[in-house]
Amino acid sequence: MGRLTKVPGPEPNAAVLAELKALCERVPHMTGALVASNDGLLVAHNLPAHIEPTGMAAMAAAQLSLSHRLASTAHGGGFHEVVVRGTDGSVVIYAAGWTSLTVLAAPEVNIGRLHLESRPVARVITDQLSAMTNDRKKTHARKSE
């Protein structure tokens, strides 16, 4: 039998990766972050080596979907973020357009500071990815002409 090897994913978005790294540097006790599409495809990550990024992206998308549904059912409105606090740390998922920003933090993190730093980053990432998508559409349209 042949040996199975991990297939490399697409190259991470450099601008998004830079935002994730800068966020981790600004927030004490933050342990990692990732951006994934709403259907669970990994865009970029800055996760510790022991966490498998594509699996984490899929779980973040599932939690995002459930949270959207829960907010909609309970209040009829939109969803912004969900905080999951565990004994060994927190996971916070922020809705960001067609993506989500997932942030991991140690139990000692100041959640208020985490929100203060992460919410604007989620908006910046949304803007960056939207601009890139629009640029690709324009380039594709020009090539089709």
Coordinates of N, CA and C in Angstrom, one line a residue, residues 2 37-38 49 64-65 78 88 100-101 104 111-112 114 118:
G2 N 0.4 2.3 -0.7 CA 1.1 3.5 -0.7 C 0.9 4.3 0.6
S37 N -13.6 30.7 5.6 CA -14.8 31.1 4.9 C -16.0 30.5 5.7
N38 N -17.2 31.0 5.4 CA -18.4 30.6 6.1 C -18.7 29.1 5.8
A49 N 1.3 24.9 16.7 CA 1.6 23.7 15.9 C 0.7 22.5 16.3
L64 N -20.1 29.0 13.8 CA -20.6 30.2 13.2 C -22.1 30.0 12.7
S65 N -22.3 28.9 11.9 CA -23.6 28.6 11.4 C -24.6 28.4 12.5
G78 N -29.2 39.7 13.4 CA -28.0 39.2 12.9 C -27.1 38.7 14.1
D88 N -9.3 25.6 30.0 CA -7.9 25.9 29.5 C -7.8 27.0 28.6
S100 N -15.0 34.3 8.8 CA -15.1 34.5 10.2 C -13.6 34.6 10.7
L101 N -13.5 35.3 11.8 CA -12.2 35.4 12.5 C -12.3 34.6 13.8
L104 N -8.0 32.4 19.6 CA -7.8 31.5 20.7 C -7.0 32.2 21.8
I111 N -10.8 39.4 28.3 CA -11.7 39.2 27.2 C -12.1 40.6 26.6
G112 N -12.3 41.6 27.5 CA -12.6 43.0 27.0 C -11.5 43.5 26.0
L114 N -9.4 41.6 24.4 CA -9.5 40.8 23.2 C -10.5 41.3 22.2
S118 N -9.8 42.7 18.5 CA -10.2 41.7 17.5 C -11.3 42.2 16.6

